[in-house]
Amino acid sequence: MKELIKQAFEARKNSYSPYSGFQVGAALEGKSGKVYTGCNVENAAYGPSNCAERTAIFKAVSEGEREFKRIAIVGGHEGESVAPTPCGVCRQVMAEFCEPSFEVIMATSEDEYEVMTLGELLPKSFDL
Ligand code: THU
């Protein structure tokens, strides 16, 4: 758990967030054991911005991994650490690839975090 959160903090350093000033990092653990990190990447047109969680998921899927164990998320404005809860779009993207038991770790430090399952964060998610 600590190691995954540490990797999320490392990814946060690459956050490109000149518009919101809110820096987010994520570390996604695949069932293979491989970890994929991501940060938020914003855009002047706002809409094309991508959250840290989706960056990590899309990196993983584009590298051939589609099954995941858990994700650690950290964030905050410069110099602060809050535990970001994933946005609705990211929850839906998680639901595409992850089981309801998938763990979402929302951390403020390596020792302080809340864990919720995807099933708790997005009950009755849409599926075809
Ligand atoms: N953001 C994330 O990357 N993940 C979250 O869980 C919450 C929000 C990003 C989107 C945007 O770049 C900034 O944080 C402020 O909303």
PDB file of C-alpha atoms and ligand atoms in Angstrom:
ATOM      1  CA  MET A   1       0.000   0.000   0.000  1.00  0.00           C
ATOM      2  CA  LYS A   2       2.751   2.469   1.021  1.00  0.00           C
ATOM      3  CA  GLU A   3       4.751   1.782  -2.138  1.00  0.00           C
ATOM      4  CA  LEU A   4       1.747   2.342  -4.418  1.00  0.00           C
ATOM      5  CA  ILE A   5       0.925   5.642  -2.689  1.00  0.00           C
ATOM      6  CA  LYS A   6       4.574   6.685  -2.999  1.00  0.00           C
ATOM      7  CA  GLN A   7       4.391   6.063  -6.750  1.00  0.00           C
ATOM      8  CA  ALA A   8       1.232   8.192  -6.950  1.00  0.00           C
ATOM      9  CA  PHE A   9       3.106  11.044  -5.220  1.00  0.00           C
ATOM     10  CA  GLU A  10       5.938  10.662  -7.747  1.00  0.00           C
ATOM     11  CA  ALA A  11       3.446  10.838 -10.640  1.00  0.00           C
ATOM     12  CA  ARG A  12       1.851  13.953  -9.138  1.00  0.00           C
ATOM     13  CA  LYS A  13       5.138  15.775  -9.758  1.00  0.00           C
ATOM     14  CA  ASN A  14       4.435  15.567 -13.504  1.00  0.00           C
ATOM     15  CA  SER A  15       0.935  17.068 -13.217  1.00  0.00           C
ATOM     16  CA  TYR A  16       0.246  19.591 -15.968  1.00  0.00           C
ATOM     17  CA  SER A  17      -2.386  21.734 -14.290  1.00  0.00           C
ATOM     18  CA  PRO A  18      -1.814  25.431 -15.088  1.00  0.00           C
ATOM     19  CA  TYR A  19      -5.566  26.167 -15.153  1.00  0.00           C
ATOM     20  CA  SER A  20      -6.853  24.618 -11.930  1.00  0.00           C
ATOM     21  CA  GLY A  21      -3.568  24.497 -10.042  1.00  0.00           C
ATOM     22  CA  PHE A  22      -4.794  21.173  -8.647  1.00  0.00           C
ATOM     23  CA  GLN A  23      -2.114  18.500  -9.036  1.00  0.00           C
ATOM     24  CA  VAL A  24      -3.176  14.860  -9.083  1.00  0.00           C
ATOM     25  CA  GLY A  25      -1.135  11.659  -9.246  1.00  0.00           C
ATOM     26  CA  ALA A  26      -2.343   8.078  -9.563  1.00  0.00           C
ATOM     27  CA  ALA A  27      -0.701   4.652  -9.420  1.00  0.00           C
ATOM     28  CA  LEU A  28      -2.669   1.725 -10.827  1.00  0.00           C
ATOM     29  CA  GLU A  29      -1.694  -1.864 -10.028  1.00  0.00           C
ATOM     30  CA  GLY A  30      -2.481  -4.410 -12.690  1.00  0.00           C
ATOM     31  CA  LYS A  31      -3.261  -8.040 -11.908  1.00  0.00           C
ATOM     32  CA  SER A  32       0.137  -8.813 -13.517  1.00  0.00           C
ATOM     33  CA  GLY A  33       1.740  -6.854 -10.675  1.00  0.00           C
ATOM     34  CA  LYS A  34       2.889  -4.074 -13.000  1.00  0.00           C
ATOM     35  CA  VAL A  35       2.172  -0.491 -11.881  1.00  0.00           C
ATOM     36  CA  TYR A  36       1.050   2.239 -14.273  1.00  0.00           C
ATOM     37  CA  THR A  37       1.243   5.831 -13.098  1.00  0.00           C
ATOM     38  CA  GLY A  38      -0.590   8.893 -14.348  1.00  0.00           C
ATOM     39  CA  CYS A  39      -1.107  12.583 -13.685  1.00  0.00           C
ATOM     40  CA  ASN A  40      -3.760  15.068 -14.738  1.00  0.00           C
ATOM     41  CA  VAL A  41      -3.064  16.805 -18.036  1.00  0.00           C
ATOM     42  CA  GLU A  42      -5.070  19.992 -18.585  1.00  0.00           C
ATOM     43  CA  ASN A  43      -5.789  21.969 -21.731  1.00  0.00           C
ATOM     44  CA  ALA A  44      -6.527  25.631 -22.561  1.00  0.00           C
ATOM     45  CA  ALA A  45      -9.879  24.485 -24.003  1.00  0.00           C
ATOM     46  CA  TYR A  46     -10.630  22.793 -20.627  1.00  0.00           C
ATOM     47  CA  GLY A  47     -12.743  19.971 -22.135  1.00  0.00           C
ATOM     48  CA  PRO A  48      -9.811  17.929 -23.440  1.00  0.00           C
ATOM     49  CA  SER A  49      -8.271  17.774 -19.935  1.00  0.00           C
ATOM     50  CA  ASN A  50      -7.583  14.296 -18.617  1.00  0.00           C
ATOM     51  CA  CYS A  51      -7.627  13.153 -14.999  1.00  0.00           C
ATOM     52  CA  ALA A  52      -4.703  11.281 -13.433  1.00  0.00           C
ATOM     53  CA  GLU A  53      -6.763   8.101 -13.011  1.00  0.00           C
ATOM     54  CA  ARG A  54      -7.734   7.919 -16.668  1.00  0.00           C
ATOM     55  CA  THR A  55      -4.171   8.690 -17.747  1.00  0.00           C
ATOM     56  CA  ALA A  56      -3.008   5.658 -15.754  1.00  0.00           C
ATOM     57  CA  ILE A  57      -5.827   3.402 -17.004  1.00  0.00           C
ATOM     58  CA  PHE A  58      -5.340   4.398 -20.645  1.00  0.00           C
ATOM     59  CA  LYS A  59      -1.582   3.880 -20.361  1.00  0.00           C
ATOM     60  CA  ALA A  60      -2.177   0.385 -18.985  1.00  0.00           C
ATOM     61  CA  VAL A  61      -4.773  -0.605 -21.579  1.00  0.00           C
ATOM     62  CA  SER A  62      -2.605   0.747 -24.382  1.00  0.00           C
ATOM     63  CA  GLU A  63       0.206  -1.454 -23.100  1.00  0.00           C
ATOM     64  CA  GLY A  64      -1.993  -4.553 -23.135  1.00  0.00           C
ATOM     65  CA  GLU A  65      -3.146  -4.842 -19.514  1.00  0.00           C
ATOM     66  CA  ARG A  66      -6.899  -4.813 -18.852  1.00  0.00           C
ATOM     67  CA  GLU A  67      -7.352  -6.293 -15.399  1.00  0.00           C
ATOM     68  CA  PHE A  68      -6.579  -4.337 -12.280  1.00  0.00           C
ATOM     69  CA  LYS A  69      -6.284  -4.792  -8.516  1.00  0.00           C
ATOM     70  CA  ARG A  70      -6.267  -1.289  -7.095  1.00  0.00           C
ATOM     71  CA  ILE A  71      -5.412   2.363  -7.643  1.00  0.00           C
ATOM     72  CA  ALA A  72      -3.861   4.946  -5.315  1.00  0.00           C
ATOM     73  CA  ILE A  73      -4.785   8.607  -5.811  1.00  0.00           C
ATOM     74  CA  VAL A  74      -3.163  11.692  -4.265  1.00  0.00           C
ATOM     75  CA  GLY A  75      -3.558  15.380  -4.961  1.00  0.00           C
ATOM     76  CA  GLY A  76      -3.920  18.952  -3.890  1.00  0.00           C
ATOM     77  CA  HIS A  77      -2.879  22.467  -4.713  1.00  0.00           C
ATOM     78  CA  GLU A  78       0.835  23.325  -4.490  1.00  0.00           C
ATOM     79  CA  GLY A  79       2.101  22.494  -1.027  1.00  0.00           C
ATOM     80  CA  GLU A  80      -1.053  20.721   0.191  1.00  0.00           C
ATOM     81  CA  SER A  81      -2.270  17.154   0.201  1.00  0.00           C
ATOM     82  CA  VAL A  82      -5.918  16.174   0.124  1.00  0.00           C
ATOM     83  CA  ALA A  83      -7.390  12.793  -0.735  1.00  0.00           C
ATOM     84  CA  PRO A  84      -9.112  13.256  -4.110  1.00  0.00           C
ATOM     85  CA  THR A  85     -12.195  11.189  -4.821  1.00  0.00           C
ATOM     86  CA  PRO A  86     -12.344  10.151  -8.486  1.00  0.00           C
ATOM     87  CA  CYS A  87     -14.742  12.097 -10.725  1.00  0.00           C
ATOM     88  CA  GLY A  88     -17.782  10.426 -12.267  1.00  0.00           C
ATOM     89  CA  VAL A  89     -16.136  10.016 -15.652  1.00  0.00           C
ATOM     90  CA  CYS A  90     -13.162   8.192 -14.105  1.00  0.00           C
ATOM     91  CA  ARG A  91     -15.501   5.960 -12.078  1.00  0.00           C
ATOM     92  CA  GLN A  92     -17.264   4.943 -15.282  1.00  0.00           C
ATOM     93  CA  VAL A  93     -13.930   4.278 -17.016  1.00  0.00           C
ATOM     94  CA  MET A  94     -12.868   2.164 -14.024  1.00  0.00           C
ATOM     95  CA  ALA A  95     -16.139   0.235 -14.306  1.00  0.00           C
ATOM     96  CA  GLU A  96     -15.260  -0.681 -17.895  1.00  0.00           C
ATOM     97  CA  PHE A  97     -12.212  -2.648 -16.775  1.00  0.00           C
ATOM     98  CA  CYS A  98     -12.498  -3.294 -13.038  1.00  0.00           C
ATOM     99  CA  GLU A  99     -14.644  -5.495 -10.843  1.00  0.00           C
ATOM    100  CA  PRO A 100     -16.828  -3.969  -8.091  1.00  0.00           C
ATOM    101  CA  SER A 101     -14.203  -5.221  -5.590  1.00  0.00           C
ATOM    102  CA  PHE A 102     -11.494  -3.019  -7.190  1.00  0.00           C
ATOM    103  CA  GLU A 103      -9.926  -0.917  -4.432  1.00  0.00           C
ATOM    104  CA  VAL A 104      -9.657   2.859  -4.696  1.00  0.00           C
ATOM    105  CA  ILE A 105      -7.113   4.237  -2.224  1.00  0.00           C
ATOM    106  CA  MET A 106      -7.538   7.956  -1.589  1.00  0.00           C
ATOM    107  CA  ALA A 107      -4.449   9.139   0.267  1.00  0.00           C
ATOM    108  CA  THR A 108      -3.096  12.243   1.934  1.00  0.00           C
ATOM    109  CA  SER A 109       0.167  10.522   2.889  1.00  0.00           C
ATOM    110  CA  GLU A 110       1.701   7.055   2.796  1.00  0.00           C
ATOM    111  CA  ASP A 111       0.124   6.386   6.197  1.00  0.00           C
ATOM    112  CA  GLU A 112      -3.180   8.245   5.898  1.00  0.00           C
ATOM    113  CA  TYR A 113      -5.678   6.996   3.391  1.00  0.00           C
ATOM    114  CA  GLU A 114      -9.243   5.856   2.867  1.00  0.00           C
ATOM    115  CA  VAL A 115     -10.049   2.732   0.875  1.00  0.00           C
ATOM    116  CA  MET A 116     -13.358   2.284  -0.926  1.00  0.00           C
ATOM    117  CA  THR A 117     -14.350  -0.265  -3.523  1.00  0.00           C
ATOM    118  CA  LEU A 118     -15.486   0.716  -6.982  1.00  0.00           C
ATOM    119  CA  GLY A 119     -18.820  -0.904  -6.153  1.00  0.00           C
ATOM    120  CA  GLU A 120     -19.249   1.556  -3.289  1.00  0.00           C
ATOM    121  CA  LEU A 121     -18.168   4.552  -5.377  1.00  0.00           C
ATOM    122  CA  LEU A 122     -20.288   3.668  -8.407  1.00  0.00           C
ATOM    123  CA  PRO A 123     -23.177   1.362  -7.577  1.00  0.00           C
ATOM    124  CA  LYS A 124     -25.328   0.156 -10.464  1.00  0.00           C
ATOM    125  CA  SER A 125     -22.869   1.408 -13.087  1.00  0.00           C
ATOM    126  CA  PHE A 126     -24.024   1.437 -16.687  1.00  0.00           C
ATOM    127  CA  ASP A 127     -23.037  -1.521 -18.819  1.00  0.00           C
ATOM    128  CA  LEU A 128     -24.165  -2.932 -22.159  1.00  0.00           C
TER     129      LEU A 128
HETATM  130  N1  THU B   1      -8.643  15.603 -11.221  1.00  0.00           N
HETATM  131  C1  THU B   1      -8.007  14.402 -11.321  1.00  0.00           C
HETATM  132  O1  THU B   1      -7.031  14.267 -12.081  1.00  0.00           O
HETATM  133  N2  THU B   1      -8.470  13.376 -10.586  1.00  0.00           N
HETATM  134  C2  THU B   1      -9.439  13.462  -9.635  1.00  0.00           C
HETATM  135  O2  THU B   1      -9.743  12.481  -8.968  1.00  0.00           O
HETATM  136  C3  THU B   1     -10.128  14.740  -9.427  1.00  0.00           C
HETATM  137  C4  THU B   1      -9.811  15.817 -10.405  1.00  0.00           C
HETATM  138  C5  THU B   1      -8.100  16.751 -11.965  1.00  0.00           C
HETATM  139  C6  THU B   1      -8.917  17.269 -13.097  1.00  0.00           C
HETATM  140  C7  THU B   1      -8.420  18.694 -13.186  1.00  0.00           C
HETATM  141  O3  THU B   1      -7.202  18.707 -13.938  1.00  0.00           O
HETATM  142  C8  THU B   1      -8.092  19.071 -11.756  1.00  0.00           C
HETATM  143  O4  THU B   1      -7.938  17.840 -11.069  1.00  0.00           O
HETATM  144  C9  THU B   1      -9.144  19.901 -11.067  1.00  0.00           C
HETATM  145  O5  THU B   1     -10.402  19.340 -11.199  1.00  0.00           O
END
